[in-house]
Amino acid sequence: MSKELKDIDIKVIKFLLSAGVYSDLAIVKNLGITYEELEESYTRLLKEGYLESYEEYKKREQEDCHSGSNCGECSKNDGTCRACCSNNKQEYSDVKVITWKAIDRFQE
């Protein structure tokens, strides 16, 4: 276990890995923690690379798309990636994305 992660951080990651999407309220209620504890956990998990912001995720996906590494999603006709190159401008500032590092380490 990383020195920087606490038991609560591991519980949060394992809970998030148990399904697709959870609200902060659902996490707080299911784990019996406070919003403050959850925010502190998010901060540690972001710092350690187990979570990333949705902005960072989309930026990385755009880079992968344009470099051709996401070729399964690219159109053969015009060379653009349908899935990652959309210009969807919805608000996702509070969304956290689980990284492969978290999946590799904590997926059961």
PDB file of C-alpha atoms in Angstrom:
ATOM      1  CA  MET A   1       0.000   0.000   0.000  1.00  0.00           C
ATOM      2  CA  SER A   2       1.217   3.503  -0.790  1.00  0.00           C
ATOM      3  CA  LYS A   3       2.393   5.484   2.217  1.00  0.00           C
ATOM      4  CA  GLU A   4       0.265   8.365   0.984  1.00  0.00           C
ATOM      5  CA  LEU A   5      -3.015   6.412   0.855  1.00  0.00           C
ATOM      6  CA  LYS A   6      -5.190   5.859   3.899  1.00  0.00           C
ATOM      7  CA  ASP A   7      -7.695   3.065   4.477  1.00  0.00           C
ATOM      8  CA  ILE A   8     -10.509   5.448   3.586  1.00  0.00           C
ATOM      9  CA  ASP A   9      -8.879   6.141   0.190  1.00  0.00           C
ATOM     10  CA  ILE A  10      -8.778   2.444  -0.611  1.00  0.00           C
ATOM     11  CA  LYS A  11     -12.421   2.077   0.458  1.00  0.00           C
ATOM     12  CA  VAL A  12     -13.402   4.975  -1.820  1.00  0.00           C
ATOM     13  CA  ILE A  13     -11.546   3.499  -4.817  1.00  0.00           C
ATOM     14  CA  LYS A  14     -12.932   0.003  -4.263  1.00  0.00           C
ATOM     15  CA  PHE A  15     -16.442   1.436  -3.915  1.00  0.00           C
ATOM     16  CA  LEU A  16     -16.045   3.419  -7.132  1.00  0.00           C
ATOM     17  CA  LEU A  17     -14.752   0.336  -8.928  1.00  0.00           C
ATOM     18  CA  SER A  18     -17.827  -1.639  -7.863  1.00  0.00           C
ATOM     19  CA  ALA A  19     -20.006   0.181 -10.424  1.00  0.00           C
ATOM     20  CA  GLY A  20     -20.011   2.896 -13.036  1.00  0.00           C
ATOM     21  CA  VAL A  21     -21.067   6.223 -11.556  1.00  0.00           C
ATOM     22  CA  TYR A  22     -21.735   7.474  -8.049  1.00  0.00           C
ATOM     23  CA  SER A  23     -22.626  10.866  -6.626  1.00  0.00           C
ATOM     24  CA  ASP A  24     -20.686  12.233  -3.682  1.00  0.00           C
ATOM     25  CA  LEU A  25     -23.842  11.760  -1.602  1.00  0.00           C
ATOM     26  CA  ALA A  26     -23.973   8.058  -2.480  1.00  0.00           C
ATOM     27  CA  ILE A  27     -20.309   7.594  -1.569  1.00  0.00           C
ATOM     28  CA  VAL A  28     -20.690   9.444   1.736  1.00  0.00           C
ATOM     29  CA  LYS A  29     -23.799   7.477   2.709  1.00  0.00           C
ATOM     30  CA  ASN A  30     -22.491   4.070   1.645  1.00  0.00           C
ATOM     31  CA  LEU A  31     -19.113   4.460   3.327  1.00  0.00           C
ATOM     32  CA  GLY A  32     -20.370   6.340   6.393  1.00  0.00           C
ATOM     33  CA  ILE A  33     -17.942   9.216   5.935  1.00  0.00           C
ATOM     34  CA  THR A  34     -18.285  12.999   5.848  1.00  0.00           C
ATOM     35  CA  TYR A  35     -18.013  15.221   2.799  1.00  0.00           C
ATOM     36  CA  GLU A  36     -14.798  16.626   4.264  1.00  0.00           C
ATOM     37  CA  GLU A  37     -13.304  13.135   4.531  1.00  0.00           C
ATOM     38  CA  LEU A  38     -14.360  12.419   0.951  1.00  0.00           C
ATOM     39  CA  GLU A  39     -12.764  15.632  -0.345  1.00  0.00           C
ATOM     40  CA  GLU A  40      -9.533  14.835   1.513  1.00  0.00           C
ATOM     41  CA  SER A  41      -9.597  11.341   0.027  1.00  0.00           C
ATOM     42  CA  TYR A  42     -10.177  12.756  -3.465  1.00  0.00           C
ATOM     43  CA  THR A  43      -7.193  15.064  -2.986  1.00  0.00           C
ATOM     44  CA  ARG A  44      -4.907  12.168  -2.028  1.00  0.00           C
ATOM     45  CA  LEU A  45      -6.246   9.906  -4.798  1.00  0.00           C
ATOM     46  CA  LEU A  46      -5.744  12.646  -7.401  1.00  0.00           C
ATOM     47  CA  LYS A  47      -2.214  13.316  -6.118  1.00  0.00           C
ATOM     48  CA  GLU A  48      -1.306   9.611  -6.238  1.00  0.00           C
ATOM     49  CA  GLY A  49      -2.738   9.159  -9.739  1.00  0.00           C
ATOM     50  CA  TYR A  50      -5.684   6.907  -8.857  1.00  0.00           C
ATOM     51  CA  LEU A  51      -8.209   9.526  -9.977  1.00  0.00           C
ATOM     52  CA  GLU A  52      -8.008  12.299 -12.516  1.00  0.00           C
ATOM     53  CA  SER A  53     -10.274  15.211 -13.318  1.00  0.00           C
ATOM     54  CA  TYR A  54     -12.602  14.834 -16.259  1.00  0.00           C
ATOM     55  CA  GLU A  55     -10.759  17.749 -17.912  1.00  0.00           C
ATOM     56  CA  GLU A  56      -7.457  15.855 -17.710  1.00  0.00           C
ATOM     57  CA  TYR A  57      -9.120  12.679 -18.960  1.00  0.00           C
ATOM     58  CA  LYS A  58     -10.619  14.454 -21.989  1.00  0.00           C
ATOM     59  CA  LYS A  59      -7.310  16.207 -22.713  1.00  0.00           C
ATOM     60  CA  ARG A  60      -5.468  12.872 -22.656  1.00  0.00           C
ATOM     61  CA  GLU A  61      -8.133  11.227 -24.817  1.00  0.00           C
ATOM     62  CA  GLN A  62      -7.872  14.067 -27.345  1.00  0.00           C
ATOM     63  CA  GLU A  63      -4.097  13.625 -27.480  1.00  0.00           C
ATOM     64  CA  ASP A  64      -4.483   9.857 -27.953  1.00  0.00           C
ATOM     65  CA  CYS A  65      -7.062  10.445 -30.646  1.00  0.00           C
ATOM     66  CA  HIS A  66      -4.929  12.850 -32.624  1.00  0.00           C
ATOM     67  CA  SER A  67      -1.831  10.677 -32.293  1.00  0.00           C
ATOM     68  CA  GLY A  68      -3.699   7.752 -33.816  1.00  0.00           C
ATOM     69  CA  SER A  69      -3.299   5.469 -30.793  1.00  0.00           C
ATOM     70  CA  ASN A  70      -7.065   5.295 -30.448  1.00  0.00           C
ATOM     71  CA  CYS A  71      -7.448   4.034 -34.018  1.00  0.00           C
ATOM     72  CA  GLY A  72     -10.432   1.841 -33.214  1.00  0.00           C
ATOM     73  CA  GLU A  73     -12.448   5.003 -32.792  1.00  0.00           C
ATOM     74  CA  CYS A  74     -11.180   6.770 -35.908  1.00  0.00           C
ATOM     75  CA  SER A  75     -13.120   7.138 -39.086  1.00  0.00           C
ATOM     76  CA  LYS A  76     -11.436   5.628 -42.118  1.00  0.00           C
ATOM     77  CA  ASN A  77     -13.002   8.302 -44.337  1.00  0.00           C
ATOM     78  CA  ASP A  78     -11.714  11.486 -42.782  1.00  0.00           C
ATOM     79  CA  GLY A  79      -9.148  10.368 -40.179  1.00  0.00           C
ATOM     80  CA  THR A  80     -10.980  11.925 -37.255  1.00  0.00           C
ATOM     81  CA  CYS A  81     -11.975  10.151 -34.087  1.00  0.00           C
ATOM     82  CA  ARG A  82     -15.702  10.093 -33.497  1.00  0.00           C
ATOM     83  CA  ALA A  83     -15.659   9.179 -29.815  1.00  0.00           C
ATOM     84  CA  CYS A  84     -12.976  11.458 -28.435  1.00  0.00           C
ATOM     85  CA  CYS A  85     -13.040  14.428 -30.782  1.00  0.00           C
ATOM     86  CA  SER A  86     -16.596  15.561 -30.179  1.00  0.00           C
ATOM     87  CA  ASN A  87     -17.119  19.123 -29.053  1.00  0.00           C
ATOM     88  CA  ASN A  88     -19.520  18.336 -26.229  1.00  0.00           C
ATOM     89  CA  LYS A  89     -19.410  21.411 -23.956  1.00  0.00           C
ATOM     90  CA  GLN A  90     -21.325  20.103 -20.940  1.00  0.00           C
ATOM     91  CA  GLU A  91     -20.199  20.918 -17.403  1.00  0.00           C
ATOM     92  CA  TYR A  92     -18.033  18.187 -15.867  1.00  0.00           C
ATOM     93  CA  SER A  93     -15.801  20.174 -13.509  1.00  0.00           C
ATOM     94  CA  ASP A  94     -16.564  18.001 -10.459  1.00  0.00           C
ATOM     95  CA  VAL A  95     -16.357  14.665 -12.259  1.00  0.00           C
ATOM     96  CA  LYS A  96     -13.531  12.340 -11.228  1.00  0.00           C
ATOM     97  CA  VAL A  97     -12.320   9.559 -13.516  1.00  0.00           C
ATOM     98  CA  ILE A  98     -10.782   6.333 -12.235  1.00  0.00           C
ATOM     99  CA  THR A  99      -7.362   5.763 -13.790  1.00  0.00           C
ATOM    100  CA  TRP A 100      -5.912   2.493 -15.070  1.00  0.00           C
ATOM    101  CA  LYS A 101      -3.501   2.638 -12.147  1.00  0.00           C
ATOM    102  CA  ALA A 102      -6.451   2.279  -9.756  1.00  0.00           C
ATOM    103  CA  ILE A 103      -8.058  -0.452 -11.830  1.00  0.00           C
ATOM    104  CA  ASP A 104      -4.831  -2.448 -12.070  1.00  0.00           C
ATOM    105  CA  ARG A 105      -4.174  -2.189  -8.361  1.00  0.00           C
ATOM    106  CA  PHE A 106      -7.611  -2.467  -6.762  1.00  0.00           C
ATOM    107  CA  GLN A 107      -9.964  -4.257  -9.171  1.00  0.00           C
ATOM    108  CA  GLU A 108     -11.028  -7.552  -7.623  1.00  0.00           C
TER     109      GLU A 108
END
